[in-house]
């Protein structure tokens, strides 16, 4: 499962990511409310762990904005504020669960398991655009009866593109999401993996296209 961690304390964010990755989750980490909104609306996450006290937009505002944008991803709020009124505000803003700091790794993982169970069949196992389907468990890219396995990085980029159909994504956004905000990956890396993906899409016979938007980035469309 893919988790978005939103925490302005970078050391805590790194610790959370380590706990999750050690337990079989994949993660992306951002540190302010504006980035949380951008990443959260991509449709690529199974759960969002959201701190309340954030720069640019607090967690309550982020949760409310995501729900208004029809993002149904489960949200777990993390905060040192344990007043009943704060918890009520969190739930009313659209959060699904609430944890107060400090907490143990075991408690965090238990909350995530509970959120997954509550979602049931709402947790998507595939993403689809036109005739193209990406299996989020097996990393297979499929069109009708043809299927091909993607590499880890191809899968990361495909997941971003299929999670935001029609949206123009810059190379900087793809680097940040697929390699990580602190990565040294360059535009050349993005261009290479876009080329790999296009070849695999053609291999399975999909009409979907990754369009190049000159001087801006890329957009996935259903094709003709």
XYZ file of N, CA and C in Angstrom:
672
model
N 0.839 -1.192 0.000
C 0.000 0.000 0.000
C 0.875 1.243 0.000
N 0.384 2.285 -0.648
C 1.147 3.513 -0.844
C 0.602 4.593 0.096
N 1.484 5.164 0.915
C 1.074 6.108 1.959
C 1.739 7.458 1.728
N 0.949 8.524 1.834
C 1.478 9.890 1.819
C 1.647 10.351 3.258
N 2.869 10.709 3.633
C 3.166 11.219 4.971
C 3.328 12.729 4.879
N 2.509 13.460 5.627
C 2.573 14.926 5.627
C 2.946 15.374 7.036
N 4.175 15.821 7.211
C 4.698 16.169 8.529
C 5.789 17.205 8.359
N 5.654 18.368 9.031
C 6.635 19.430 8.840
C 7.936 19.191 9.607
N 7.921 18.335 10.611
C 9.140 17.955 11.322
C 9.845 16.892 10.479
N 10.926 17.277 9.815
C 11.560 16.369 8.849
C 12.089 15.106 9.515
N 12.599 15.216 10.736
C 13.118 14.019 11.419
C 11.985 13.049 11.728
N 10.848 13.574 12.181
C 9.706 12.713 12.459
C 9.163 12.110 11.161
N 9.130 12.920 10.111
C 8.655 12.417 8.813
C 9.516 11.256 8.338
N 10.837 11.400 8.470
C 11.745 10.327 8.063
C 11.540 9.081 8.920
N 11.316 9.290 10.228
C 11.086 8.154 11.122
C 9.800 7.423 10.756
N 8.740 8.179 10.461
C 7.475 7.567 10.046
C 7.646 6.767 8.763
N 8.357 7.359 7.805
C 8.574 6.662 6.531
C 9.342 5.363 6.749
N 10.341 5.398 7.633
C 11.118 4.181 7.907
C 10.243 3.093 8.526
N 9.412 3.488 9.500
C 8.514 2.520 10.146
C 7.610 1.870 9.102
N 7.037 2.696 8.250
C 6.102 2.188 7.246
C 6.803 1.280 6.240
N 7.946 1.717 5.745
C 8.662 0.936 4.732
C 9.176 -0.378 5.307
N 9.554 -0.367 6.594
C 9.990 -1.611 7.241
C 8.842 -2.603 7.383
N 7.607 -2.103 7.259
C 6.435 -2.960 7.406
C 5.681 -3.155 6.091
N 6.388 -2.933 4.995
C 5.842 -3.292 3.691
C 5.075 -2.217 2.956
N 5.010 -0.995 3.518
C 4.349 0.097 2.835
C 5.356 0.834 1.951
N 4.873 1.511 0.905
C 5.694 2.473 0.176
C 5.213 3.865 0.563
N 6.121 4.843 0.537
C 5.780 6.168 1.056
C 6.280 7.294 0.168
N 5.575 8.409 0.241
C 6.065 9.710 -0.199
C 5.926 10.636 0.995
N 6.838 11.604 1.120
C 6.834 12.509 2.264
C 6.856 13.952 1.796
N 5.949 14.773 2.335
C 5.944 16.208 2.073
C 5.816 16.941 3.408
N 6.091 18.260 3.393
C 6.267 18.959 4.660
C 5.397 20.204 4.845
N 4.454 20.449 3.957
C 3.568 21.599 4.160
C 2.196 21.308 3.550
N 1.225 22.149 3.912
C -0.149 21.921 3.486
C -0.365 22.051 1.991
N 0.359 22.959 1.353
C 0.196 23.133 -0.098
C 0.639 21.883 -0.844
N 1.778 21.327 -0.444
C 2.250 20.096 -1.083
C 1.313 18.933 -0.777
N 0.757 18.919 0.441
C -0.190 17.858 0.804
C -1.400 17.861 -0.117
N -1.906 19.044 -0.436
C -3.047 19.147 -1.346
C -2.687 18.670 -2.742
N -1.529 19.083 -3.225
C -1.104 18.697 -4.575
C -0.944 17.183 -4.672
N -0.225 16.609 -3.727
C 0.020 15.161 -3.759
C -1.259 14.383 -3.462
N -2.032 14.867 -2.488
C -3.236 14.148 -2.079
C -4.269 14.031 -3.178
N -4.309 15.020 -4.078
C -5.290 14.997 -5.161
C -4.842 14.147 -6.349
N -3.647 13.553 -6.260
C -3.143 12.773 -7.394
C -3.860 11.437 -7.559
N -4.523 10.966 -6.502
C -5.244 9.703 -6.578
C -4.352 8.475 -6.489
N -3.092 8.647 -6.079
C -2.149 7.533 -6.076
C -1.923 6.919 -4.698
N -2.607 7.425 -3.674
C -2.337 6.961 -2.311
C -3.495 6.155 -1.742
N -3.133 5.162 -0.921
C -4.130 4.341 -0.241
C -4.515 4.943 1.110
N -3.579 5.663 1.739
C -3.814 6.321 3.027
C -2.982 7.600 3.067
N -3.511 8.632 3.721
C -2.759 9.867 3.962
C -2.596 10.048 5.464
N -1.350 10.146 5.925
C -1.054 10.479 7.320
C -0.765 11.967 7.358
N -1.582 12.714 8.083
C -1.598 14.176 7.960
C -1.413 14.849 9.317
N -0.316 15.560 9.477
C -0.105 16.356 10.691
C -1.058 17.548 10.673
N -1.442 18.020 11.844
C -2.365 19.153 11.921
C -1.626 20.475 11.782
N -0.530 20.644 12.529
C 0.181 21.919 12.535
C 1.182 21.953 11.390
N 0.753 22.547 10.273
C 1.575 22.597 9.068
C 1.708 24.026 8.564
N 2.828 24.376 7.918
C 2.913 25.666 7.234
C 2.056 25.672 5.970
N 1.671 26.841 5.536
C 0.915 27.103 4.294
C -0.563 26.731 4.392
N -0.897 25.604 5.000
C -2.297 25.234 5.247
C -2.287 24.156 6.317
N -3.110 24.320 7.369
C -3.092 23.321 8.442
C -3.810 22.049 8.007
N -3.637 20.993 8.810
C -4.183 19.697 8.447
C -5.690 19.688 8.328
N -6.374 20.445 9.182
C -7.832 20.519 9.099
C -8.260 21.074 7.738
N -7.587 22.145 7.321
C -7.910 22.774 6.036
C -7.609 21.838 4.877
N -6.466 21.132 4.966
C -6.095 20.191 3.906
C -7.136 19.085 3.783
N -7.529 18.509 4.928
C -8.519 17.425 4.899
C -9.835 17.906 4.293
N -10.263 19.077 4.706
C -11.524 19.623 4.200
C -11.437 19.880 2.699
N -10.310 20.414 2.242
C -10.135 20.703 0.816
C -10.101 19.423 -0.011
N -9.460 18.385 0.499
C -9.412 17.112 -0.224
C -10.806 16.508 -0.350
N -11.581 16.594 0.706
C -12.941 16.047 0.639
C -13.806 16.856 -0.335
N -13.627 18.163 -0.357
C -14.379 18.991 -1.311
C -13.986 18.673 -2.745
N -12.728 18.201 -2.933
C -12.254 17.819 -4.269
C -12.618 16.363 -4.584
N -13.453 15.768 -3.735
C -13.955 14.396 -3.918
C -12.846 13.355 -3.819
N -11.819 13.658 -3.021
C -10.770 12.676 -2.731
C -11.243 11.847 -1.535
N -11.394 10.545 -1.742
C -11.934 9.674 -0.690
C -10.859 8.897 0.063
N -9.586 9.165 -0.225
C -8.490 8.466 0.446
C -8.610 8.609 1.965
N -8.483 7.513 2.726
C -8.541 7.608 4.186
C -7.472 8.546 4.735
N -7.848 9.383 5.694
C -6.936 10.352 6.296
C -6.792 10.061 7.787
N -5.536 9.891 8.225
C -5.215 9.737 9.642
C -4.520 11.008 10.100
N -5.163 11.751 10.998
C -4.569 12.980 11.522
C -3.613 12.657 12.666
N -2.446 13.318 12.655
C -1.475 13.206 13.736
C -1.292 14.572 14.367
N -1.350 14.648 15.688
C -1.182 15.942 16.338
C -0.864 15.775 17.813
N -0.227 16.790 18.358
C 0.017 16.819 19.797
C -1.183 17.411 20.541
N -2.157 17.919 19.787
C -3.347 18.539 20.386
C -4.381 17.449 20.685
N -4.665 17.255 21.992
C -5.553 16.158 22.362
C -6.890 16.619 22.946
N -7.195 17.905 22.783
C -8.482 18.402 23.276
C -9.618 17.786 22.465
N -10.728 17.523 23.150
C -11.891 16.938 22.475
C -12.334 17.823 21.318
N -12.303 19.139 21.508
C -12.748 20.061 20.454
C -11.889 19.922 19.199
N -10.565 19.677 19.381
C -9.684 19.491 18.231
C -10.029 18.204 17.488
N -10.321 17.146 18.238
C -10.680 15.876 17.603
C -11.979 16.023 16.816
N -12.947 16.733 17.396
C -14.212 16.948 16.694
C -13.978 17.739 15.407
N -13.128 18.778 15.498
C -12.803 19.565 14.304
C -12.163 18.689 13.238
N -11.274 17.787 13.670
C -10.613 16.899 12.730
C -11.591 15.984 12.013
N -12.476 15.357 12.775
C -13.460 14.470 12.158
C -14.412 15.254 11.254
N -14.822 16.434 11.694
C -15.738 17.243 10.893
C -15.079 17.750 9.605
N -13.759 17.857 9.608
C -13.059 18.325 8.404
C -12.934 17.215 7.360
N -13.228 15.978 7.751
C -13.184 14.880 6.792
C -12.190 13.787 7.123
N -11.474 13.913 8.247
C -10.521 12.873 8.636
C -11.266 11.606 9.069
N -10.625 10.467 8.875
C -11.224 9.184 9.238
C -10.761 8.684 10.595
N -9.579 9.147 11.038
C -9.037 8.688 12.309
C -8.111 9.767 12.857
N -7.756 9.634 14.142
C -7.050 10.697 14.850
C -6.102 10.050 15.841
N -4.823 10.438 15.809
C -3.844 9.951 16.780
C -3.105 11.121 17.400
N -2.885 11.047 18.714
C -2.137 12.100 19.398
C -0.692 11.662 19.626
N 0.216 12.619 19.482
C 1.634 12.371 19.731
C 1.898 12.492 21.238
N 2.861 11.731 21.778
C 3.659 10.687 21.112
C 2.865 9.391 20.980
N 3.294 8.551 20.055
C 2.626 7.273 19.846
C 3.688 6.227 19.520
N 3.351 4.971 19.684
C 4.299 3.891 19.391
C 4.117 3.444 17.950
N 5.164 2.873 17.333
C 5.015 2.321 15.990
C 3.890 1.296 15.903
N 3.758 0.462 16.942
C 2.707 -0.560 16.929
C 1.324 0.081 16.880
N 1.142 1.188 17.607
C -0.157 1.877 17.599
C -0.446 2.461 16.224
N 0.562 3.077 15.610
C 0.394 3.642 14.269
C -0.023 2.563 13.278
N 0.673 1.444 13.292
C 0.373 0.370 12.351
C -1.016 -0.207 12.581
N -1.441 -0.270 13.843
C -2.784 -0.759 14.149
C -3.843 0.178 13.580
N -3.611 1.487 13.690
C -4.557 2.458 13.122
C -4.639 2.309 11.602
N -3.497 2.100 10.960
C -3.493 1.945 9.499
C -4.234 0.676 9.081
N -4.030 -0.399 9.820
C -4.758 -1.631 9.497
C -6.263 -1.439 9.648
N -6.647 -0.720 10.700
C -8.072 -0.471 10.920
C -8.666 0.381 9.802
N -7.922 1.387 9.358
C -8.402 2.235 8.265
C -8.573 1.430 6.991
N -7.642 0.530 6.729
C -7.728 -0.306 5.537
C -8.954 -1.202 5.594
N -9.211 -1.768 6.754
C -10.389 -2.640 6.899
C -11.669 -1.853 6.693
N -11.715 -0.630 7.216
C -12.926 0.188 7.079
C -13.217 0.524 5.628
N -12.146 0.760 4.873
C -12.340 1.130 3.477
C -12.899 -0.023 2.650
N -12.500 -1.256 3.010
C -12.986 -2.414 2.266
C -12.686 -2.281 0.790
N -13.730 -2.435 -0.033
C -13.506 -2.441 -1.478
C -13.337 -1.047 -2.059
N -13.281 -0.013 -1.202
C -13.027 1.334 -1.718
C -11.546 1.548 -1.986
N -10.677 0.731 -1.366
C -9.244 0.829 -1.626
C -8.973 0.213 -2.999
N -8.593 1.055 -3.932
C -8.467 0.616 -5.309
C -7.241 -0.258 -5.506
N -7.410 -1.356 -6.257
C -6.302 -2.233 -6.597
C -5.781 -1.951 -7.995
N -6.515 -1.158 -8.770
C -6.090 -0.820 -10.125
C -6.377 0.652 -10.403
N -5.650 1.182 -11.388
C -5.944 2.489 -11.963
C -6.151 2.267 -13.453
N -7.101 2.964 -14.052
C -7.384 2.757 -15.470
C -7.624 4.084 -16.173
N -7.106 4.177 -17.380
C -7.361 5.310 -18.275
C -7.612 4.728 -19.655
N -8.817 4.927 -20.164
C -9.162 4.338 -21.451
C -9.045 2.830 -21.413
N -8.290 2.254 -22.349
C -8.134 0.797 -22.409
C -6.927 0.298 -21.605
N -6.278 1.208 -20.871
C -5.040 0.888 -20.158
C -5.320 0.742 -18.663
N -4.861 -0.369 -18.067
C -5.070 -0.628 -16.648
C -3.740 -0.938 -15.976
N -3.527 -0.338 -14.802
C -2.332 -0.595 -14.006
C -2.747 -1.310 -12.728
N -2.219 -2.512 -12.521
C -2.480 -3.267 -11.301
C -1.517 -2.776 -10.213
N -2.058 -2.255 -9.116
C -1.238 -1.659 -8.065
C -0.570 -2.699 -7.179
N -0.981 -3.933 -7.286
C -0.359 -4.997 -6.501
C 0.762 -5.683 -7.290
N 0.466 -6.076 -8.516
C 1.433 -6.850 -9.306
C 2.361 -5.984 -10.150
N 2.010 -4.687 -10.316
C 2.751 -3.756 -11.172
C 2.639 -4.119 -12.649
N 1.572 -4.846 -13.013
C 1.335 -5.200 -14.410
C 0.565 -4.096 -15.119
N 0.979 -3.798 -16.343
C 0.281 -2.862 -17.212
C -0.481 -3.686 -18.241
N -1.791 -3.452 -18.368
C -2.637 -4.337 -19.167
C -3.520 -3.560 -20.123
N -3.694 -4.114 -21.309
C -4.680 -3.641 -22.281
C -5.364 -4.869 -22.845
N -6.648 -4.997 -22.549
C -7.416 -6.167 -22.964
C -6.702 -7.444 -22.503
N -6.248 -8.301 -23.419
C -5.637 -9.566 -23.012
C -4.109 -9.531 -22.971
N -3.533 -8.371 -23.240
C -2.082 -8.235 -23.232
C -1.619 -7.572 -21.938
N -0.530 -8.083 -21.362
C -0.043 -7.571 -20.091
C 1.471 -7.595 -20.075
N 2.073 -6.627 -19.342
C 3.527 -6.591 -19.199
C 3.865 -6.053 -17.815
N 4.889 -6.610 -17.201
C 5.326 -6.190 -15.877
C 6.224 -4.953 -15.992
N 5.988 -3.968 -15.113
C 6.798 -2.760 -15.094
C 7.900 -2.870 -14.045
N 8.974 -2.133 -14.275
C 10.009 -2.009 -13.253
C 9.483 -1.085 -12.142
N 10.210 -1.033 -11.036
C 9.770 -0.203 -9.911
C 9.585 1.263 -10.328
N 10.542 1.823 -11.050
C 10.458 3.235 -11.412
C 9.419 3.471 -12.502
N 9.314 2.547 -13.461
C 8.249 2.655 -14.466
C 6.885 2.641 -13.783
N 6.744 1.757 -12.809
C 5.482 1.661 -12.070
C 5.194 2.959 -11.332
N 6.199 3.534 -10.684
C 6.001 4.776 -9.931
C 5.495 5.889 -10.847
N 6.096 6.013 -12.029
C 5.687 7.068 -12.954
C 4.316 6.758 -13.552
N 4.087 5.489 -13.910
C 2.780 5.117 -14.460
C 1.674 5.379 -13.457
N 1.942 5.102 -12.191
C 0.933 5.321 -11.145
C 0.590 6.805 -11.038
N 1.576 7.658 -11.139
C 1.334 9.101 -11.083
C 0.500 9.544 -12.279
N 0.865 9.088 -13.471
C 0.166 9.499 -14.685
C -1.270 8.978 -14.712
N -1.460 7.704 -14.388
C -2.811 7.145 -14.411
C -3.666 7.687 -13.268
N -3.013 8.160 -12.207
C -3.764 8.753 -11.103
C -4.207 10.175 -11.380
N -3.674 10.777 -12.436
C -4.028 12.160 -12.793
C -4.286 12.263 -14.288
N -5.241 11.508 -14.830
C -5.471 11.508 -16.277
C -5.856 12.890 -16.786
N -5.222 13.295 -17.879
C -5.523 14.593 -18.469
C -4.776 15.753 -17.846
N -4.171 15.535 -16.678
C -3.441 16.620 -16.003
C -2.031 16.720 -16.576
N -1.551 17.933 -16.731
C -0.183 18.145 -17.190
C 0.739 18.106 -15.980
N 1.700 17.202 -16.019
C 2.640 17.022 -14.917
C 4.034 17.413 -15.381
N 4.678 18.294 -14.644
C 6.011 18.743 -15.018
C 7.050 17.674 -14.685
N 8.213 17.809 -15.290
C 9.303 16.884 -14.966
C 9.690 17.014 -13.499
N 9.633 18.235 -12.974
C 9.967 18.435 -11.564
C 8.988 17.682 -10.658
N 7.704 17.706 -10.998
C 6.711 16.969 -10.211
C 6.966 15.462 -10.272
N 7.284 14.965 -11.459
C 7.534 13.536 -11.606
C 8.778 13.115 -10.841
N 9.819 13.938 -10.881
C 11.036 13.629 -10.121
C 10.732 13.600 -8.634
N 10.021 14.620 -8.153
C 9.716 14.705 -6.722
C 8.901 13.519 -6.246
N 7.913 13.100 -7.042
C 7.023 12.023 -6.616
C 7.606 10.637 -6.847
N 8.322 10.447 -7.946
C 8.817 9.109 -8.271
C 10.190 8.817 -7.666
N 11.035 9.845 -7.545
C 12.372 9.640 -6.987
C 12.501 10.187 -5.567
N 11.642 11.168 -5.209
C 11.718 11.788 -3.887
C 12.213 13.210 -3.987
N 11.719 14.104 -3.072
C 12.061 15.520 -3.145
C 13.553 15.810 -3.072
N 14.333 14.952 -2.389
C 15.761 15.206 -2.230
C 16.607 14.472 -3.270
N 15.971 13.911 -4.289
C 16.690 13.109 -5.277
C 17.562 13.973 -6.183
N 18.621 13.351 -6.695
C 19.482 14.028 -7.673
C 19.105 13.656 -9.102
N 17.965 12.978 -9.283
C 17.504 12.611 -10.620
C 17.319 13.870 -11.474
N 17.522 13.728 -12.777
C 17.463 14.868 -13.695
C 16.346 14.686 -14.719
N 16.154 15.704 -15.543
C 15.172 15.625 -16.621
C 15.453 14.436 -17.540
N 16.735 14.119 -17.724
C 17.090 12.991 -18.590
C 16.541 11.681 -18.055
N 16.537 11.529 -16.731
C 15.973 10.313 -16.138
C 14.484 10.205 -16.444
N 13.773 11.326 -16.311
C 12.341 11.334 -16.599
C 12.099 10.974 -18.058
N 12.839 11.613 -18.964
C 12.659 11.356 -20.395
C 12.901 9.888 -20.724
N 13.908 9.282 -20.084
C 14.213 7.877 -20.356
C 13.062 6.973 -19.921
N 12.517 7.214 -18.731
C 11.449 6.339 -18.240
C 10.123 6.592 -18.949
N 9.890 7.816 -19.394
C 8.707 8.068 -20.222
C 8.815 7.278 -21.526
N 10.030 7.230 -22.092
C 10.253 6.454 -23.313
C 10.004 4.966 -23.066
N 10.495 4.452 -21.927
C 10.271 3.043 -21.587
C 8.773 2.752 -21.468
N 8.061 3.650 -20.794
C 6.622 3.454 -20.606
C 5.871 3.481 -21.932
N 6.220 4.413 -22.794
C 5.567 4.489 -24.103
C 5.755 3.182 -24.878
N 6.954 2.618 -24.809
C 7.220 1.366 -25.517
C 6.374 0.221 -24.940
N 6.220 0.197 -23.619
C 5.442 -0.878 -23.001
C 3.949 -0.695 -23.263
N 3.501 0.562 -23.320
C 2.102 0.822 -23.680
C 1.842 0.357 -25.110
N 2.795 0.610 -25.993
C 2.650 0.152 -27.379
C 2.696 -1.368 -27.450
N 3.523 -1.980 -26.609
C 3.660 -3.441 -26.606
C 2.331 -4.126 -26.281
N 1.551 -3.546 -25.335
C 0.268 -4.162 -24.974
C -0.860 -3.701 -25.893
N -0.543 -2.791 -26.828
C -1.532 -2.368 -27.815
C -2.510 -1.317 -27.348
N -2.117 -0.528 -26.345
C -3.029 0.496 -25.822
C -3.104 1.709 -26.745
N -4.298 2.307 -26.799
C -4.485 3.549 -27.534
C -4.128 4.771 -26.680
N -3.969 4.571 -25.379
C -3.615 5.679 -24.492
C -2.260 6.255 -24.891
N -2.104 7.556 -24.705
C -0.891 8.242 -25.119
C -0.324 9.092 -23.986
N 0.998 9.078 -23.879
C 1.678 10.053 -23.024
C 2.112 11.188 -23.926
N 1.416 12.306 -23.838
C 1.708 13.451 -24.691
C 2.792 14.316 -24.072
N 3.684 14.814 -24.895
C 4.687 15.782 -24.449
C 4.130 17.187 -24.626
N 4.057 17.939 -23.560
C 3.630 19.339 -23.618
C 4.906 20.167 -23.563
N 5.285 20.701 -24.708
C 6.590 21.352 -24.845
C 6.827 22.411 -23.774
N 7.996 22.336 -23.158
C 8.446 23.263 -22.116
C 7.615 23.197 -20.840
N 6.728 22.208 -20.752
C 5.891 22.100 -19.545
C 6.059 20.724 -18.902
N 5.696 19.649 -19.630
C 5.791 18.322 -19.045
C 5.057 17.287 -19.875
N 4.304 16.426 -19.203
C 3.637 15.312 -19.874
C 2.185 15.187 -19.414
N 1.376 14.590 -20.293
C -0.046 14.380 -19.991
C -0.455 13.031 -20.547
N -1.168 12.239 -19.731
C -1.700 10.958 -20.189
C -3.133 11.129 -20.657
N -3.414 10.671 -21.877
C -4.779 10.754 -22.428
C -5.209 9.385 -22.904
N -6.502 9.229 -23.122
C -7.055 7.955 -23.589
C -6.667 7.651 -25.027
N -6.245 8.639 -25.774
C -5.892 8.438 -27.164
C -7.113 8.407 -28.053
N -6.937 8.018 -29.294
C -8.022 8.034 -30.279
C -8.979 6.861 -30.053
